[in-house]
XYZ file of C-alpha atoms in Angstrom:
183
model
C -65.446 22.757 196.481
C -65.837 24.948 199.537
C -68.717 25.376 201.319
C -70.104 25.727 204.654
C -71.758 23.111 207.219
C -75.554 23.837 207.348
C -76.600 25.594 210.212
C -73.239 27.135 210.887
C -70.694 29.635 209.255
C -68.313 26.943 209.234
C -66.541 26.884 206.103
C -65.166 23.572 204.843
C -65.091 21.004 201.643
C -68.375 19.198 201.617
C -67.250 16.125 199.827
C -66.142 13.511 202.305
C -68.668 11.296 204.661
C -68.449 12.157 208.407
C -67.115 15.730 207.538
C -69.265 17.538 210.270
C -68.548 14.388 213.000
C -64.845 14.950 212.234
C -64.835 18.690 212.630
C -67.085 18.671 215.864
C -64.802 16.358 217.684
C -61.679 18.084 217.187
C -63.714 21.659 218.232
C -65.090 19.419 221.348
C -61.748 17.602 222.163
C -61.355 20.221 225.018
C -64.915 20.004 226.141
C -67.754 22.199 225.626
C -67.948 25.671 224.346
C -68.920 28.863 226.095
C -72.090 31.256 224.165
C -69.944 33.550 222.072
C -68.166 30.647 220.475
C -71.329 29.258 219.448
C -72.407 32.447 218.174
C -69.358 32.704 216.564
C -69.716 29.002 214.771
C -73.668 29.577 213.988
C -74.002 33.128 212.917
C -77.187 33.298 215.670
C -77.640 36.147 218.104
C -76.470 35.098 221.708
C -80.431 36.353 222.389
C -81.716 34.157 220.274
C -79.872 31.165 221.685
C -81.067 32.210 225.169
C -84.266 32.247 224.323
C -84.502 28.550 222.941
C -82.985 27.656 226.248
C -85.355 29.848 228.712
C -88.085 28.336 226.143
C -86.896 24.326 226.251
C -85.917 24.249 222.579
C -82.506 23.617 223.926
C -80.902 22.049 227.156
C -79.262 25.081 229.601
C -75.977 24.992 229.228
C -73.863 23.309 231.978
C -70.656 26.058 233.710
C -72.113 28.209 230.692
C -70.442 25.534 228.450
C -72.294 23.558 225.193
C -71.654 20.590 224.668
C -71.672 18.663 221.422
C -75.015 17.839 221.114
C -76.554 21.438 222.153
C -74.571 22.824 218.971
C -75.583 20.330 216.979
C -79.074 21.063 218.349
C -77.990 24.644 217.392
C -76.726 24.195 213.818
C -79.972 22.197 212.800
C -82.847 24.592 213.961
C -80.375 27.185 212.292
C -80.274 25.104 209.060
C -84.373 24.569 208.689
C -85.540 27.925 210.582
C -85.331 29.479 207.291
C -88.615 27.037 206.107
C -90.030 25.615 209.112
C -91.048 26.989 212.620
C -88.828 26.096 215.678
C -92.131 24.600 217.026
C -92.180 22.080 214.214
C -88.499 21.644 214.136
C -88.424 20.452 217.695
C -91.245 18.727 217.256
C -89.869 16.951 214.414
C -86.436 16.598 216.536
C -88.694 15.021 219.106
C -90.068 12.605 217.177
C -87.082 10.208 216.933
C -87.073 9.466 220.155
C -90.457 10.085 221.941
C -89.226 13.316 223.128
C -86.904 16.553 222.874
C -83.929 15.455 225.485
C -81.071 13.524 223.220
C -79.136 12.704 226.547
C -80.098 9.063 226.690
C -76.991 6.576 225.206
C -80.264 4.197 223.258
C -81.153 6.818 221.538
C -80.266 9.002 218.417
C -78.363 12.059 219.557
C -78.271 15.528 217.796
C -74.697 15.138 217.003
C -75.355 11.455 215.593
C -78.496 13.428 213.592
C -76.680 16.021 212.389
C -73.796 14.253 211.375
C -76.488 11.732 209.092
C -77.967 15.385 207.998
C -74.581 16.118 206.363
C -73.821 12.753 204.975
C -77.317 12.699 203.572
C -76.887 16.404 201.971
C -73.503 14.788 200.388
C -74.843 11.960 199.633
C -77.614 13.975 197.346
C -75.251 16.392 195.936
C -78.210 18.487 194.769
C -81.526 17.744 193.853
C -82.817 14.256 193.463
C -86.255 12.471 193.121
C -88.153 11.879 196.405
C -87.515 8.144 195.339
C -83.722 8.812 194.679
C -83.485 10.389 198.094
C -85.675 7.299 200.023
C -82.813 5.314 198.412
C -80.068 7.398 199.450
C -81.886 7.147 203.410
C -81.831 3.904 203.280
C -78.073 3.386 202.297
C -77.110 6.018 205.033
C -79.190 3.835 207.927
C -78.542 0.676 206.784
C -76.477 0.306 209.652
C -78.500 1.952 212.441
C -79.214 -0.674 215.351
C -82.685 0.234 216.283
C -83.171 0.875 220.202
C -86.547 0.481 219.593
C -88.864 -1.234 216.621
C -89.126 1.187 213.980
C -86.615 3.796 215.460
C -84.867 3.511 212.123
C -87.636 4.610 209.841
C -88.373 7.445 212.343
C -84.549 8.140 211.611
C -85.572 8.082 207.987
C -88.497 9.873 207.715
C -86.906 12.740 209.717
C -83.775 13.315 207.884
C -86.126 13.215 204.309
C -88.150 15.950 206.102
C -84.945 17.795 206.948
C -83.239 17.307 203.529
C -86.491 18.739 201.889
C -86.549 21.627 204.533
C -83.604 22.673 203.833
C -83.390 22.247 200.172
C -86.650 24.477 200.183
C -84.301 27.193 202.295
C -81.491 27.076 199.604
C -84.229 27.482 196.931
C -85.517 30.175 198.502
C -82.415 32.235 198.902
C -81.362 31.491 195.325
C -84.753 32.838 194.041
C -84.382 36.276 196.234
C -81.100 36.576 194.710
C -82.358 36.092 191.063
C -84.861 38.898 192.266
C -82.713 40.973 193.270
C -81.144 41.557 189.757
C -84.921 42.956 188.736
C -83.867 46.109 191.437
């Protein structure tokens, strides 16, 4: 089974736990990566990217390099901009640690998220109950170490939001395409 990681144009076998933390380290074993590779990886308009940074949505990139986390940062607004505003999706982003910078070691990166993201999308391998999913969450975290009391079901509740989000993306797309044999 081929597919792609969400968010990206990256094409690989969604099957295996810790496929998108596997893949990002071995792009990021030589450090960051400069705009047009981004663009490249995402499918997103180098304008569009720049505007997230002039607007805070993303950190600036440092010697015009991304790091890990700002393409992770990347790959997830591009996976849920399809059903949710950037304004929410930061916001939501924001809410697992207090605020929208993922720099701090305590806390739970974008790369950590997005990784979980993946795993959960796996983990679901299409459409579940909302109390199959909560169950699937809670497998996936059961080994976060909370930074802070309740970090973990922020954790939680953000990735169902972002499984649902994006689920509602992929239904969306498969409905234009069953309209587009009425043409």
């Amino acid at each position: 089974m081929r597919s792609v990681l969400p968010g990206t144009t990256i094409e690989t076998k969604l099957t295996e736990k810790d496929v998108a933390k596997t893949f990002l380290d071995n792009i990021f074993m030589a450090g960051g990566l400069m705009l047009s590779q981004v663009v490249s990886l995402t499918g997103i308009e180098p304008y569009v990217i720049q505007n997230w940074v002039k607007r805070g949505f993303l950190p600036r990139p440092e010697r015009k390099l991304y790091t890990k986390n700002q393409f992770c940062r990347v790959a997830i607004i591009g996976a849920l901009r399809e059903s949710m505003q950037i304004d929410r999706i930061t916001r939501l982003l924001s809410y697992i640690n207090g605020h929208l910078n993922d720099e701090s070691d305590d806390l739970v990166s974008d790369a950590e998220l997005y990784n979980d993201f993946v795993n959960l999308i796996i983990a679901c391998g299409g459409f579940r109950s909302p109390r199959d999913v909560k169950i699937v969450i809670e497998a996936l975290t059961a080994d976060y170490r909370e930074p802070y009391a309740g970090a973990r079901r922020c954790l939680s509740k953000v990735l169902e939001v972002m499984l649902y989000a994006y689920t509602a993306a992929e239904l969306r797309q498969t409905a234009e395409n069953l309209m587009s044999d009425f043409d």
